[in-house]
Coordinates of C-alpha atoms in Angstrom, one line a residue:
X11 CA -5.8 -29.0 26.8
X12 CA -3.4 -30.8 24.4
X13 CA -6.1 -31.3 21.8
X14 CA -7.0 -27.6 21.4
X15 CA -7.5 -26.6 17.8
X16 CA -4.6 -24.2 16.8
X17 CA -7.1 -22.0 14.9
X18 CA -9.2 -21.6 18.0
X19 CA -6.1 -20.5 19.9
X20 CA -5.3 -18.0 17.2
X21 CA -8.8 -16.7 17.2
X22 CA -8.8 -16.3 21.0
X23 CA -5.5 -14.4 20.7
X24 CA -7.1 -12.1 18.1
X25 CA -10.3 -11.5 20.1
X26 CA -8.2 -10.0 22.8
X27 CA -6.7 -7.3 20.6
X28 CA -8.0 -3.8 19.7
X29 CA -7.2 -4.4 16.0
X30 CA -6.8 -7.6 14.1
X31 CA -3.9 -6.4 12.0
X32 CA -1.5 -3.5 11.7
X33 CA -3.2 -0.2 11.5
X34 CA -4.5 2.8 13.5
X35 CA -7.2 5.4 13.3
X36 CA -4.6 7.8 12.0
X37 CA -3.6 5.4 9.2
X38 CA -7.2 4.9 8.2
X39 CA -7.8 8.7 8.2
X40 CA -4.6 9.3 6.1
X41 CA -6.0 6.9 3.4
X42 CA -9.5 8.3 3.6
X43 CA -8.5 11.9 3.1
X44 CA -7.0 11.0 -0.3
X45 CA -10.4 10.2 -1.6
X46 CA -12.3 12.8 -3.7
X47 CA -15.6 13.9 -2.1
X48 CA -18.1 11.0 -1.6
X49 CA -21.9 11.3 -1.8
X50 CA -23.5 12.8 1.3
X51 CA -24.5 9.3 2.5
X52 CA -22.2 6.9 0.8
X53 CA -22.8 3.1 0.8
X54 CA -19.6 1.6 2.1
X55 CA -18.5 -2.1 2.4
X56 CA -15.8 -3.0 5.0
X57 CA -14.6 -6.4 3.8
X58 CA -12.7 -8.7 6.3
X59 CA -13.7 -6.2 9.0
X60 CA -12.7 -8.3 12.0
X61 CA -14.0 -6.8 15.1
X62 CA -14.8 -3.6 13.3
X63 CA -12.0 -1.1 14.2
X64 CA -12.0 0.4 10.7
X65 CA -15.8 0.2 10.3
X66 CA -16.2 2.4 13.3
X67 CA -13.6 4.8 12.0
X68 CA -15.5 5.0 8.7
X69 CA -18.7 5.8 10.5
X70 CA -17.0 8.7 12.2
X71 CA -15.5 9.9 8.9
X72 CA -18.8 9.8 6.9
X73 CA -22.5 10.1 7.2
X74 CA -22.9 6.9 5.3
X75 CA -23.9 3.3 6.0
X76 CA -21.2 0.7 6.5
X77 CA -21.8 -3.0 5.6
X78 CA -19.2 -4.9 7.7
X79 CA -18.4 -8.3 6.4
X80 CA -16.3 -11.1 8.0
X81 CA -16.4 -14.9 7.9
X82 CA -15.8 -15.4 11.6
X83 CA -18.9 -15.1 13.9
X84 CA -16.9 -14.3 17.1
X85 CA -15.5 -11.1 15.5
X86 CA -19.0 -10.1 14.3
X87 CA -20.5 -10.7 17.7
X88 CA -18.0 -8.4 19.3
X89 CA -18.6 -5.8 16.6
X90 CA -22.3 -6.0 17.3
X91 CA -21.8 -5.6 21.0
X92 CA -19.7 -2.5 20.4
X93 CA -22.4 -1.0 18.1
X94 CA -25.0 -1.6 20.7
X95 CA -22.8 0.1 23.4
X96 CA -22.2 3.1 21.1
X97 CA -25.9 3.3 20.1
X98 CA -25.2 2.7 16.4
X99 CA -28.3 1.4 14.6
X100 CA -28.9 -0.7 11.5
X101 CA -29.5 2.4 9.5
X102 CA -25.8 3.1 9.7
X103 CA -24.2 -0.3 10.3
X104 CA -25.1 -3.7 8.8
X105 CA -23.2 -6.7 10.0
X106 CA -23.0 -9.6 7.5
X107 CA -21.3 -13.0 7.8
X108 CA -19.8 -13.8 4.4
X109 CA -16.9 -15.1 2.4
X110 CA -15.0 -12.3 0.7
X111 CA -14.5 -14.4 -2.4
X112 CA -18.1 -15.3 -2.7
X113 CA -20.0 -12.1 -2.0
X114 CA -23.7 -11.9 -2.7
X115 CA -24.2 -8.2 -3.1
X116 CA -25.8 -6.7 -6.2
X117 CA -23.5 -5.1 -8.8
X118 CA -22.7 -1.5 -8.3
X119 CA -23.9 -1.6 -4.7
X120 CA -21.2 0.6 -3.1
X121 CA -19.6 4.0 -3.4
X122 CA -16.6 2.8 -1.5
X123 CA -15.1 -0.6 -0.6
X124 CA -12.6 -0.6 2.3
X125 CA -10.5 -3.5 3.4
X126 CA -7.6 -3.5 5.9
X127 CA -5.1 -6.3 5.9
X128 CA -7.5 -8.9 4.4
X129 CA -7.1 -8.8 0.6
X130 CA -4.1 -11.1 0.8
X131 CA -6.4 -14.0 1.5
X132 CA -7.6 -13.7 -2.2
X133 CA -4.3 -12.3 -3.6
X134 CA -4.0 -8.6 -4.3
X135 CA -4.9 -8.5 -8.0
X136 CA -7.5 -11.2 -7.8
X137 CA -9.2 -9.5 -4.9
X138 CA -9.4 -6.3 -6.8
X139 CA -10.9 -8.1 -9.8
X140 CA -13.4 -10.0 -7.6
X141 CA -14.6 -6.8 -5.8
X142 CA -14.6 -4.4 -8.7
X143 CA -18.2 -5.0 -10.0
X144 CA -19.6 -4.3 -6.5
X145 CA -18.5 -0.7 -6.9
X146 CA -20.5 1.9 -8.7
X147 CA -18.9 3.2 -11.9
X148 CA -16.2 5.7 -10.8
X149 CA -16.5 4.3 -7.2
X150 CA -13.5 3.9 -4.9
X151 CA -11.7 1.1 -3.1
X152 CA -9.0 1.4 -0.4
X153 CA -7.1 -1.6 0.7
X154 CA -4.1 -2.1 2.9
X155 CA -1.7 -4.8 1.7
X156 CA 1.6 -6.1 3.1
X157 CA 4.2 -4.8 0.7
X158 CA 8.0 -5.0 0.2
X159 CA 9.6 -1.6 0.7
X160 CA 13.1 -2.7 -0.5
X161 CA 14.4 -4.8 -3.3
X162 CA 17.1 -6.2 -1.1
X163 CA 15.5 -7.6 2.1
X164 CA 17.4 -9.6 4.6
X165 CA 17.6 -13.4 4.2
X166 CA 15.5 -13.7 7.3
X167 CA 12.7 -11.5 6.0
X168 CA 12.8 -13.0 2.5
X169 CA 12.5 -16.5 3.8
X170 CA 9.6 -15.7 6.1
X171 CA 7.5 -14.0 3.5
X172 CA 8.4 -16.4 0.7
X173 CA 6.8 -19.0 3.0
X174 CA 3.9 -16.9 4.4
X175 CA 3.0 -14.8 1.3
X176 CA 5.1 -15.7 -1.7
X177 CA 3.2 -13.3 -4.1
X178 CA 3.8 -10.2 -1.9
X179 CA 4.6 -7.3 -4.2
X180 CA 6.2 -3.9 -4.1
X181 CA 4.4 -0.6 -4.3
X182 CA 5.2 -0.4 -8.0
X183 CA 4.1 -4.0 -8.8
X184 CA 0.9 -3.6 -6.9
X185 CA 0.0 -0.4 -8.6
X186 CA 0.6 -2.1 -11.9
X187 CA -1.7 -4.9 -10.8
X188 CA -4.4 -2.4 -9.8
X189 CA -4.3 -0.9 -13.2
X190 CA -4.6 -4.3 -14.8
X191 CA -7.6 -5.0 -12.6
X192 CA -9.4 -1.9 -13.9
X193 CA -8.5 0.8 -11.5
X194 CA -6.7 4.1 -11.6
X195 CA -4.3 5.0 -8.8
X196 CA -5.3 7.9 -6.5
X197 CA -2.5 7.5 -4.0
X198 CA -0.7 5.2 -1.6
X199 CA 0.1 5.5 2.1
X200 CA 2.7 3.4 4.0
X201 CA 1.9 2.5 7.6
X202 CA 4.6 3.6 10.0
X203 CA 6.1 1.6 12.8
X204 CA 3.6 3.0 15.4
X205 CA 0.8 1.7 13.3
X206 CA 2.2 -1.8 13.8
X207 CA 2.9 -1.5 17.5
X208 CA 0.3 0.6 19.3
X209 CA -2.8 -1.3 18.6
X210 CA -1.4 -4.6 17.4
X211 CA 2.0 -6.0 18.3
X212 CA 2.3 -4.3 21.8
X213 CA -1.1 -5.6 23.0
X214 CA -0.4 -8.9 21.3
X215 CA 2.7 -9.4 23.4
X216 CA 0.6 -8.8 26.5
X217 CA -2.1 -11.2 25.3
X218 CA 0.5 -13.9 24.6
X219 CA 1.7 -13.7 28.2
X220 CA -1.9 -14.0 29.4
X221 CA -2.6 -17.0 27.2
X222 CA 0.6 -18.8 28.2
X223 CA -0.6 -18.6 31.8
X224 CA -4.1 -19.9 30.8
X225 CA -3.3 -22.5 28.1
X226 CA 0.2 -23.6 29.0
X227 CA 2.0 -25.9 26.6
X228 CA -1.1 -26.5 24.4
X229 CA -0.9 -23.0 22.9
X230 CA 2.9 -22.8 22.7
X231 CA 3.3 -23.5 18.9
X232 CA 0.7 -20.8 18.0
X233 CA 2.1 -18.3 20.4
X234 CA 5.7 -18.9 19.5
X235 CA 4.8 -18.4 15.8
X236 CA 3.2 -15.0 16.6
X237 CA 6.3 -14.0 18.7
X238 CA 8.5 -14.9 15.7
X239 CA 6.5 -12.6 13.5
X240 CA 6.8 -9.8 16.0
X241 CA 10.6 -10.3 16.2
X242 CA 10.9 -10.4 12.4
X243 CA 9.3 -6.9 12.2
X244 CA 11.4 -5.6 15.1
X245 CA 14.7 -7.0 13.6
X246 CA 14.0 -5.8 10.0
X247 CA 12.8 -2.2 10.2
X248 CA 11.8 -0.5 7.0
X249 CA 11.9 -3.6 4.8
X250 CA 8.2 -4.2 4.5
X251 CA 5.0 -2.7 5.8
X252 CA 1.3 -2.5 5.1
X253 CA 0.5 0.0 2.4
X254 CA -2.9 1.6 1.6
X255 CA -3.8 1.6 -2.0
X256 CA -6.5 4.2 -2.7
X257 CA -8.0 3.5 -6.1
X258 CA -10.9 4.5 -8.4
X259 CA -12.8 2.1 -10.6
X260 CA -12.4 2.9 -14.3
X261 CA -15.6 2.7 -16.3

């Protein structure tokens, strides 16, 4: 197994988790309730949906239709299997394979764009600019973004994120970026520690143990990197977290 693709190992790890990033149903609901009333049957896009945890939350929270978009077919296959198990039809859930930076939707297609833990792939401000025209005038966007919570992080935390995500901002700088991108700020919500552990890091630790037994040394570099990320969060509480930014399109 020494020639295994590291990305395939990472994907296998992610496929065994209930969520593909920090978050929870409670965190999704906390961001959602900040929104003013939506249309009775809103059109919603969930961008970078992974296996669809947030998409199914949005289906419970609205009577709308969710268009779930991700680039990776294995995630979408699992999302489709869950939809079939739960009896959710295409009138409420559309599953689309697509690149978040090259979306093919019509302008003003959605009342709400949702994205948890994925906008960093484009960069926060650039992502908001790229997605803005897919919202109806006055439409809403809610994204969660890894964010500094302190101006004086530890050397360990600073070094990790300067390598992993050098443009990571603060709540204030991200709000300024959102305004530049053509949005007004409705509110922000900081994910708490439980939102990282219950459905992400705790099951990830268990999944890492399973994969070590299955893959052996071939997976060690990938698994060790994930363990290092978990340890970083554990050792530097309160220095950074994902933050929901709930925004309204201006104009």
